[in-house]
Tab-separated table of C-alpha atoms and ligand atoms in Angstrom:
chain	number	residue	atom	x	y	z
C	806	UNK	CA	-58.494	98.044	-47.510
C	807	UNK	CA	-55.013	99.607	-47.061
C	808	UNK	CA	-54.082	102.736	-48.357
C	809	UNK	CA	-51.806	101.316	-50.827
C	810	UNK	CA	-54.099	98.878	-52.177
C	811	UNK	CA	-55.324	101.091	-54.780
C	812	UNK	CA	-52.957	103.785	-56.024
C	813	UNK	CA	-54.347	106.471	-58.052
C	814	UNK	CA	-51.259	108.907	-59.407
C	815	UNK	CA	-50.979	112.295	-58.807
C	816	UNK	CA	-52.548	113.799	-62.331
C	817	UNK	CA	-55.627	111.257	-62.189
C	818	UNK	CA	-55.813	112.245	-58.652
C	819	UNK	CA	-56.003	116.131	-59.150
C	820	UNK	CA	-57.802	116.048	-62.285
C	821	UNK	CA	-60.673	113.917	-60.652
C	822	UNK	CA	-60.599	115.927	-57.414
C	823	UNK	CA	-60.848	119.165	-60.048
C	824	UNK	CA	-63.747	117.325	-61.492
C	825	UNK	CA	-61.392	117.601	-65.145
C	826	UNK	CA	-62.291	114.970	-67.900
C	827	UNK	CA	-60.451	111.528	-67.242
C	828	UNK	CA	-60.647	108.362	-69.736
C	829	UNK	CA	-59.541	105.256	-68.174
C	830	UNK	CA	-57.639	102.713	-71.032
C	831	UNK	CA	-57.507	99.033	-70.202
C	832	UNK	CA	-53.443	97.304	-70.277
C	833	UNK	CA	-54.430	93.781	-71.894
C	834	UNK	CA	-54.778	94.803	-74.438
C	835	UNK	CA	-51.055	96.293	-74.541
C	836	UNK	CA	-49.711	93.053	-72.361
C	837	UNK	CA	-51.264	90.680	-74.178
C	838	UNK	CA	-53.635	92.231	-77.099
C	839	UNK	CA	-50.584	93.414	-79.315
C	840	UNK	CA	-47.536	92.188	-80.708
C	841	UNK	CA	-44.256	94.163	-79.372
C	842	UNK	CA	-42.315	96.426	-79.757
C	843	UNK	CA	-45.176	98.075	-81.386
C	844	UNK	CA	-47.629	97.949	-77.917
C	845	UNK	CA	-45.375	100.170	-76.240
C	846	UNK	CA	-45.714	102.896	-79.247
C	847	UNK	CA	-49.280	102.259	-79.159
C	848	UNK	CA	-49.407	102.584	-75.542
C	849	UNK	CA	-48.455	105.758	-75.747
C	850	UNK	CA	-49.669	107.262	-78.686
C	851	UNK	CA	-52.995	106.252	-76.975
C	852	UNK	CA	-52.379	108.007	-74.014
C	853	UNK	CA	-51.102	111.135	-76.039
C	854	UNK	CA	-54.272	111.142	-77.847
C	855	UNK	CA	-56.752	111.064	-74.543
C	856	UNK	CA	-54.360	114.485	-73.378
C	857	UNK	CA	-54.992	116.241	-77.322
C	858	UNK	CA	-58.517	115.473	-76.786
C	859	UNK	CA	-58.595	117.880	-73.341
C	860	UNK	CA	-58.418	114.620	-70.664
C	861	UNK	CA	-56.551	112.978	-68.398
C	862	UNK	CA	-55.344	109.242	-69.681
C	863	UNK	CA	-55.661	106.484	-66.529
C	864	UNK	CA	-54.065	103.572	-67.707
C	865	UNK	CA	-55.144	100.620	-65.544
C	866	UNK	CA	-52.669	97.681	-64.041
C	867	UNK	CA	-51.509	95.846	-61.382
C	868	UNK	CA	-47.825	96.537	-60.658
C	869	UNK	CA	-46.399	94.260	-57.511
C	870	UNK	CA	-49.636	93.960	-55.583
C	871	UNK	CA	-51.574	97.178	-56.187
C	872	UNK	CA	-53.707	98.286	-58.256
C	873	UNK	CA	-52.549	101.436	-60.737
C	874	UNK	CA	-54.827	103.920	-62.116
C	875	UNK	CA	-52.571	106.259	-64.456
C	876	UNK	CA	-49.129	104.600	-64.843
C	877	UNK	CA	-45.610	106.891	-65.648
C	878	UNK	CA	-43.712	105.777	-68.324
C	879	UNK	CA	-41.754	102.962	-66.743
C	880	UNK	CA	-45.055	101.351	-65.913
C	881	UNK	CA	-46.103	101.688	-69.172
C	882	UNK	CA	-42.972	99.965	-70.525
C	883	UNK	CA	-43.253	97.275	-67.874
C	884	UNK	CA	-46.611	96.460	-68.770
C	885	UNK	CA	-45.738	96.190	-72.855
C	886	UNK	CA	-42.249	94.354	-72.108
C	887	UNK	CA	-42.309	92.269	-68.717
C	888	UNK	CA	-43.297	88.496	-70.280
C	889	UNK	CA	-44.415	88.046	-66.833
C	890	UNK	CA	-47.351	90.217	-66.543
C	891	UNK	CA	-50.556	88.277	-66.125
C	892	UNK	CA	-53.980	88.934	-67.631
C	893	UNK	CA	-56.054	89.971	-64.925
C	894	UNK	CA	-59.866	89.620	-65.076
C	895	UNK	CA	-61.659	91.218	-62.049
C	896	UNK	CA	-62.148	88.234	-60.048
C	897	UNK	CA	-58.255	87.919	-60.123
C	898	UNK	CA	-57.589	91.698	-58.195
C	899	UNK	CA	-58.191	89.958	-55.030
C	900	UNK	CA	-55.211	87.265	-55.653
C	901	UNK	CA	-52.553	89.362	-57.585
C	902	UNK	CA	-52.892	91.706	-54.842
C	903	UNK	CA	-52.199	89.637	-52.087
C	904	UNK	CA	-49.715	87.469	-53.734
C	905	UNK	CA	-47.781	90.880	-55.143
C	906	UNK	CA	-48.407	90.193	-58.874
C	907	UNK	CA	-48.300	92.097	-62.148
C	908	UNK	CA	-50.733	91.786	-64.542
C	909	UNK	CA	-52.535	93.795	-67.042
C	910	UNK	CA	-56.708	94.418	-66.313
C	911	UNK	CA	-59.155	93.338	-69.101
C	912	UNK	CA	-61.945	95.373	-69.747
C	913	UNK	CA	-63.631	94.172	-66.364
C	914	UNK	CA	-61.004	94.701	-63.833
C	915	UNK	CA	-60.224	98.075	-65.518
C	916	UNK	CA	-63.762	98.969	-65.267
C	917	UNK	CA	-64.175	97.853	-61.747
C	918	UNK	CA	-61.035	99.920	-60.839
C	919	UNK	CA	-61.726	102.926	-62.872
C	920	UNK	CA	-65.792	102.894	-61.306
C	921	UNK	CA	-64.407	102.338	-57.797
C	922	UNK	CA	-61.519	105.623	-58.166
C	923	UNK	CA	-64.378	107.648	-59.843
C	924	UNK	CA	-63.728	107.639	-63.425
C	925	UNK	CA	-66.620	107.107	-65.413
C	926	UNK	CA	-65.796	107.028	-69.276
C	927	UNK	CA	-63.393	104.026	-70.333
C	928	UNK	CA	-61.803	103.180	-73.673
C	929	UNK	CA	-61.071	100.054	-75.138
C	930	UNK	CA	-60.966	98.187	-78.622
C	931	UNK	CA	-63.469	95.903	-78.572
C	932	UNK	CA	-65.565	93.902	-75.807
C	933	UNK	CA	-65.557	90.608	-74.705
C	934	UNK	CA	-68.436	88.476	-74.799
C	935	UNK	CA	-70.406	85.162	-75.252
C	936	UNK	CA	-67.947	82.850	-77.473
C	937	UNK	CA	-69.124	80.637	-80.558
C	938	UNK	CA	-68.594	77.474	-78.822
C	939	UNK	CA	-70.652	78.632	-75.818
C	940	UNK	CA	-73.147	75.964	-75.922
C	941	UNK	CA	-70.197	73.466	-75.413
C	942	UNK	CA	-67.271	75.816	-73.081
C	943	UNK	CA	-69.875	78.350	-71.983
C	944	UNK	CA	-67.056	81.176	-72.285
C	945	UNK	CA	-68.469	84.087	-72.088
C	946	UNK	CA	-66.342	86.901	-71.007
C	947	UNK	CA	-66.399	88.376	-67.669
C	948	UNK	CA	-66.741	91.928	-68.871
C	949	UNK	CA	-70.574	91.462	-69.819
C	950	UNK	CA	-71.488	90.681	-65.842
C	951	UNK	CA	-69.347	93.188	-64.884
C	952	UNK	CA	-70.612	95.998	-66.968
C	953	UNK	CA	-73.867	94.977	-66.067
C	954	UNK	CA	-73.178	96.555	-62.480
C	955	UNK	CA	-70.591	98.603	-62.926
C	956	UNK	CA	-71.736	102.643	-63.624
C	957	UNK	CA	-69.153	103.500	-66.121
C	958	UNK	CA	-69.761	104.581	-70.080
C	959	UNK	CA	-67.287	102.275	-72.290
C	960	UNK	CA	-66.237	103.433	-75.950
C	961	UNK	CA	-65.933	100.658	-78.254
C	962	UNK	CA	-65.915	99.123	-81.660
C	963	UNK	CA	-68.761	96.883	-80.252
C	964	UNK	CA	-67.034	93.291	-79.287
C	965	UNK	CA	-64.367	91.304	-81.209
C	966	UNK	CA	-65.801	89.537	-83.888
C	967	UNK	CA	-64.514	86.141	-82.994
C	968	UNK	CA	-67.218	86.056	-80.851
C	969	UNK	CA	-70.665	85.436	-81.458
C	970	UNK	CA	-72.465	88.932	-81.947
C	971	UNK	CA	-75.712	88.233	-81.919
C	972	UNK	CA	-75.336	86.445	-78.986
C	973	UNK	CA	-73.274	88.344	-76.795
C	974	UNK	CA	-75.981	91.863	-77.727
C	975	UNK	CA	-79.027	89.419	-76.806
C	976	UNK	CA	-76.612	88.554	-73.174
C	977	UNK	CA	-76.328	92.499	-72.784
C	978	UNK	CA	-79.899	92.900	-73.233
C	979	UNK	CA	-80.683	90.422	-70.989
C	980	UNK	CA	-77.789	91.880	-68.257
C	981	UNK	CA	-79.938	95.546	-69.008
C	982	UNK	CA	-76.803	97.200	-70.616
C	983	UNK	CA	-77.207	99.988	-72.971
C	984	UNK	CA	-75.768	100.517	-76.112
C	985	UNK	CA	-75.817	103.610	-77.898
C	986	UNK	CA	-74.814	103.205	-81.962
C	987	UNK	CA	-72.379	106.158	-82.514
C	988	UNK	CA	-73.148	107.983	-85.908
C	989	UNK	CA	-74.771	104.787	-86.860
C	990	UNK	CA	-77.844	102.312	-87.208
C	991	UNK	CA	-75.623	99.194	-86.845
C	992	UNK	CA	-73.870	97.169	-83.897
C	993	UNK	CA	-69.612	97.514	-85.263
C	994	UNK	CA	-68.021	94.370	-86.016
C	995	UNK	CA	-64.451	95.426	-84.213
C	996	UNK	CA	-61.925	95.005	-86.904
C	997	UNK	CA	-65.265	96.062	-89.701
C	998	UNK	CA	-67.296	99.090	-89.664
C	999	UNK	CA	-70.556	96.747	-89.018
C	1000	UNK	CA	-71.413	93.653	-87.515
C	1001	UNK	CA	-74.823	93.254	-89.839
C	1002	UNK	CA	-76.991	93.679	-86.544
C	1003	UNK	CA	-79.016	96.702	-85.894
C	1004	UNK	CA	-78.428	98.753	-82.476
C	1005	UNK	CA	-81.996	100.550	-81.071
C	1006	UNK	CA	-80.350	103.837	-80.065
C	1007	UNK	CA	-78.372	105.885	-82.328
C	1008	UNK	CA	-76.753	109.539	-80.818
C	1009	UNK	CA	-74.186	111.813	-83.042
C	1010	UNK	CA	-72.486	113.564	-80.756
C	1011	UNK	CA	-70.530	113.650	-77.313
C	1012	UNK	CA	-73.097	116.146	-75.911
C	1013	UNK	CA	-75.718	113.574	-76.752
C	1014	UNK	CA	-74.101	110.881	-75.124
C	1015	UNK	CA	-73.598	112.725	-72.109
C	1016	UNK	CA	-77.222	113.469	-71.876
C	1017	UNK	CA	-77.893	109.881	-72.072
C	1018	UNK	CA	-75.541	109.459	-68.626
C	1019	UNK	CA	-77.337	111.953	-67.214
C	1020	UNK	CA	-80.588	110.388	-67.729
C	1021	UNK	CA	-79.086	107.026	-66.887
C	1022	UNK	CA	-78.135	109.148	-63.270
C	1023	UNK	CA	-81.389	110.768	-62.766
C	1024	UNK	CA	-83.029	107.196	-63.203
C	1025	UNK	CA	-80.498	105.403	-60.685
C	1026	UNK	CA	-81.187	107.974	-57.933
C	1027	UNK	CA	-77.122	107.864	-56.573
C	1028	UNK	CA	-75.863	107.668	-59.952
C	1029	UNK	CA	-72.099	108.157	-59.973
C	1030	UNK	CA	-72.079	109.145	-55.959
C	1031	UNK	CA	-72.444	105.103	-56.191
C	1032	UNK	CA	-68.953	103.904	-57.801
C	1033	UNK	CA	-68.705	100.438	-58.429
C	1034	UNK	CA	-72.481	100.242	-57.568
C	1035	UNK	CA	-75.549	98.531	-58.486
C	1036	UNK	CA	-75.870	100.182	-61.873
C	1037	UNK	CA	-75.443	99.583	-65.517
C	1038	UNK	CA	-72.723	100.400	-67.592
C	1039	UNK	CA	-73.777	102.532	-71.007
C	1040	UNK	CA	-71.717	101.111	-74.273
C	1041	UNK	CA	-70.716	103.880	-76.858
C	1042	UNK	CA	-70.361	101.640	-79.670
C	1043	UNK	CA	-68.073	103.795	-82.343
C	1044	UNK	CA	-67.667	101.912	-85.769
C	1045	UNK	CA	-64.385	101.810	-87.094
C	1046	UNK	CA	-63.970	104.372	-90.405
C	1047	UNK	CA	-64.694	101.787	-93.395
C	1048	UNK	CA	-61.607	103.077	-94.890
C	1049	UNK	CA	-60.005	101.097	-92.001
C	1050	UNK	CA	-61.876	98.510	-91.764
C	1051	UNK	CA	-60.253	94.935	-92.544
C	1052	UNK	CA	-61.659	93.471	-95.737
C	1053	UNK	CA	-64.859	91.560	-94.723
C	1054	UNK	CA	-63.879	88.782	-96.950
C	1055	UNK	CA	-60.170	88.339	-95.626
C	1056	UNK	CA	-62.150	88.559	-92.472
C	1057	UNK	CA	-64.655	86.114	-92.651
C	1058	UNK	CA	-62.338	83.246	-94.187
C	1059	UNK	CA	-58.942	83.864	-91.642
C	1060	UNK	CA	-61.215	83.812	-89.034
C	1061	UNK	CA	-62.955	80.972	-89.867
C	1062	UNK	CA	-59.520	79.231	-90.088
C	1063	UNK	CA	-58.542	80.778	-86.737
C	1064	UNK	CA	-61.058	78.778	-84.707
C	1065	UNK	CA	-60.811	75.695	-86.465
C	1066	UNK	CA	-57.058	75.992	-85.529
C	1067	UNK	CA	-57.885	76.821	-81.690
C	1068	UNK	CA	-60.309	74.543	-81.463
C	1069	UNK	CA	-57.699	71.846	-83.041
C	1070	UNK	CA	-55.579	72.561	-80.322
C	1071	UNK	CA	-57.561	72.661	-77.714
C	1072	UNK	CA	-56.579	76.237	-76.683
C	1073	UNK	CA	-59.560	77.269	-73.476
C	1074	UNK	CA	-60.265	79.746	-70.820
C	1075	UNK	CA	-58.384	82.708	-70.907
C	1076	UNK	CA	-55.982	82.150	-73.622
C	1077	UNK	CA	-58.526	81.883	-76.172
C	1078	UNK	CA	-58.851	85.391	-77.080
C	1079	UNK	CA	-55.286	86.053	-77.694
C	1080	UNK	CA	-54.781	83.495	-79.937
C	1081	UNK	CA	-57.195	84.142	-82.015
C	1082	UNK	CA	-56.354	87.838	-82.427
C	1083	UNK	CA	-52.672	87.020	-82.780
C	1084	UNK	CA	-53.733	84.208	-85.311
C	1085	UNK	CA	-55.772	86.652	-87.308
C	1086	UNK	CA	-52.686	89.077	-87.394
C	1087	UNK	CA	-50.390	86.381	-88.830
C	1088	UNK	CA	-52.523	85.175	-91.568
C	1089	UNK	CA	-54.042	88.606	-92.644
C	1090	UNK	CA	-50.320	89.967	-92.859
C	1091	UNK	CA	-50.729	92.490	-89.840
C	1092	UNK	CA	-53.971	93.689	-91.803
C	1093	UNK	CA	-56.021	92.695	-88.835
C	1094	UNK	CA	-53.584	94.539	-86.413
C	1095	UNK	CA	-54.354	97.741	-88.328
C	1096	UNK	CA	-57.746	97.837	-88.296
C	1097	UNK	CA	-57.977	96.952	-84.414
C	1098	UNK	CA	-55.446	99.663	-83.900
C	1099	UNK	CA	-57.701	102.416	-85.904
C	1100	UNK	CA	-60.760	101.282	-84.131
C	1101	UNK	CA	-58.817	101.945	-80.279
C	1102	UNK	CA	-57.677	105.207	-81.372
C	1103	UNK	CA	-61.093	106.613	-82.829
C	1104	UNK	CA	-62.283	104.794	-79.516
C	1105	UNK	CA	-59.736	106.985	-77.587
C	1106	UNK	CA	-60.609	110.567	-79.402
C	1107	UNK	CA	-64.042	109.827	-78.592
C	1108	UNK	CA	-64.001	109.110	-74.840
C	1109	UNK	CA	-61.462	112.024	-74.594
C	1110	UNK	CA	-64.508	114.325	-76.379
C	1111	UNK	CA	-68.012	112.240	-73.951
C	1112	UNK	CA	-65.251	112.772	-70.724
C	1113	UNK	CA	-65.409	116.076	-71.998
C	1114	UNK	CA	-69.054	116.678	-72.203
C	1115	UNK	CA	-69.993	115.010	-69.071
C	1116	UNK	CA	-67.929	117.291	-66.857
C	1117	UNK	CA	-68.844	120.213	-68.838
C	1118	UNK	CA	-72.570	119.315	-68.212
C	1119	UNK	CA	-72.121	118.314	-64.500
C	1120	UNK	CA	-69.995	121.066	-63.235
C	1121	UNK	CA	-70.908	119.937	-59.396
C	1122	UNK	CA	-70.771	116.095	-59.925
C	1123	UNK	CA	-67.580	115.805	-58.346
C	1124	UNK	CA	-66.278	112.305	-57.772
C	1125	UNK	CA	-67.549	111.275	-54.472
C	1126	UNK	CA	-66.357	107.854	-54.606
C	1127	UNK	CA	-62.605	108.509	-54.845
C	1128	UNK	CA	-63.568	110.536	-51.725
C	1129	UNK	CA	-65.011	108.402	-50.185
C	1130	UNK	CA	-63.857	105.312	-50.448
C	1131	UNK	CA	-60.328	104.368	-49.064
C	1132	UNK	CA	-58.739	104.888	-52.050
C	1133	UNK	CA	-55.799	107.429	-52.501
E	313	PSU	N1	-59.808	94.628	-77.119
E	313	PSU	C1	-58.736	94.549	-77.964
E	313	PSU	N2	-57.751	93.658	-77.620
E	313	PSU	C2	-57.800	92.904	-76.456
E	313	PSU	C3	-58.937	93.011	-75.591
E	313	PSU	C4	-59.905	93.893	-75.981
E	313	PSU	O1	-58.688	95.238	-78.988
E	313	PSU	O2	-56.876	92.150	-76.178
E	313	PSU	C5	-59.013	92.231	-74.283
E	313	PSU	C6	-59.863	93.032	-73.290
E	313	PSU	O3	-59.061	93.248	-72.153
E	313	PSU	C7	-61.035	92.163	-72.963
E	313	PSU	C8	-60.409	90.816	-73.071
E	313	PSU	O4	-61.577	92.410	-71.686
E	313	PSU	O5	-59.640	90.939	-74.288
E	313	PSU	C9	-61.445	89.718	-73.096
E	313	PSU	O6	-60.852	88.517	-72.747
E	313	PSU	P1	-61.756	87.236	-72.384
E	313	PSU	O7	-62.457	86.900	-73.660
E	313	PSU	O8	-60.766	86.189	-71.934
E	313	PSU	O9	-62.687	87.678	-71.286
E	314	MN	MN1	-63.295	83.616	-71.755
């Protein structure tokens, strides 16, 4: 791979090499997950809030043809403003960077970059996962294969409740990815504090979740020597605080209306998650919009505090993979 194929910048670089906390943050959901101008601002403030929290912030995206981990400011504006950035799943990395494309990673290219440059705890909003019309589309989101064997701990409000829930945690179970429930019995439901379905593992603290990586580690033999290896990804599934939850009832009914409407219009494939999210915004008057954004920044404090942990309890685990591999 050339050198420039993957770019790591200079803070990521350092911090990694220093073995310093880093939390990777995925860019669709800035491109393509929020309205502007307010995904710039968010952007940012998400960034700001992985630095308060003691770590380095690696926003992921592909500007021109290579791959980004941690982006300066004009990247970050490019990514919230440029109507032509793509949405990048993993299995398009290989096309936008020989064709010299921008685009902004989903959960699974940004995992596969950040597990391949050594970062190993990743923030998001909410996972994808196995849709409601799967028995007729079969959409399920990349990210579930991807996690499956990718070594990499992701923070999140569980997976968007468009999906199907139940569905998408018996898919995980099936792929062999953990979930821990943080401070809580029950799987999130994204934009509500709870989905309704029980998680088997419950851990109430960063210290506790680190543990659980370095069990996960111990088990896998090369652990996170391996980067993008063979290994399971470990979900940190971090409710949203009811007090910023959407209401379940506006929930249940918008949405309900939102797939009827997509399904009217025959929206598939990758375009199905935005418009539903952008659908639910409209109708619940920005409500929805809210409630994702408090789930990503709890999401964002929290990796910040388990990127933390994990270096504090593995003072020699440098990253060997950005060493490695040809990656700068
Ligand atoms: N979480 C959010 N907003 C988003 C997404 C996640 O709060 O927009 C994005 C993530 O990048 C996730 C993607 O990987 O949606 C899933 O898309 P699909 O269902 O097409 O795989
Ligand atoms: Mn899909």
């Amino acid at each position: 791979m050339p050198e420039t194929t993957v770019v790591l910048s200079e803070e990521v670089r350092e911090a990694l090499t220093a073995n310093r906390p880093v939390v990777a943050l995925e860019s669709t959901i800035i491109a393509h997950g929020l309205p502007r101008p307010r995904n710039l601002a968010v952007a940012e403030e998400l960034e700001a809030l992985v630095r308060e929290g003691g770590a380095v912030p690696a926003t992921i995206a592909v500007l021109d043809g290579a791959a980004r981990i941690g982006l300066d400011k004009s990247g970050l504006e490019r990514l919230a403003t440029d109507p032509g950035v793509r949405k990048l799943g993993h299995r398009d990395l290989a096309p936008a960077l020989a064709t010299g494309a921008s685009g902004a990673t989903t959960v699974s290219a940004t995992a596969f970059l950040a597990a391949r440059a050594g970062i190993r705890v990743f923030a998001t909003g909410g996972l994808g996962g196995v849709h409601r019309e799967w028995a007729h589309t079969q959409d399920e989101s990349a990210d579930l294969r991807l996690l499956a064997r990718t070594r990499i701990t992701v923070v999140c409000a569980g997976v968007k409740s468009i999906l199907d829930v139940p569905a998408t945690l018996q898919r995980l179970e099936t792929l062999g990815v953990g979930i821990l429930g943080y401070g809580t019995e029950h799987f999130p439901g994204f934009y509500l504090t709870s989905s309704g379905e029980p998680v088997d593992w419950t851990v109430r603290s960063p210290q506790e979740v680190a543990a659980v990586m370095r069990a996960q580690d111990a088990l896998g033999g090369s652990g996170s020597g391996s980067g993008a290896g063979a290994e399971a990804a470990l979900i940190v599934a971090n409710p949203v605080p009811e007090a910023e939850q959407l209401d379940p009832e506006v929930h249940d009914r918008v949405l309900a209306e939102a797939l009827d409407a997509c399904r009217e219009r025959g929206i598939t494939g990758q375009a199905v998650t935005p418009f539903l999210l952008e659908y639910l915004m409209r109708h619940t008057g920005g409500a929805s919009l809210e409630a994702n954004i408090a789930a990503v920044r709890g999401n964002v404090r929290l990796a910040a505090r388990i990127a933390a942990a994990a270096c504090d309890a593995a003072p020699t685990a440098a990253p060997t993979a950005a060493a490695a591999d040809p990656v700068r």
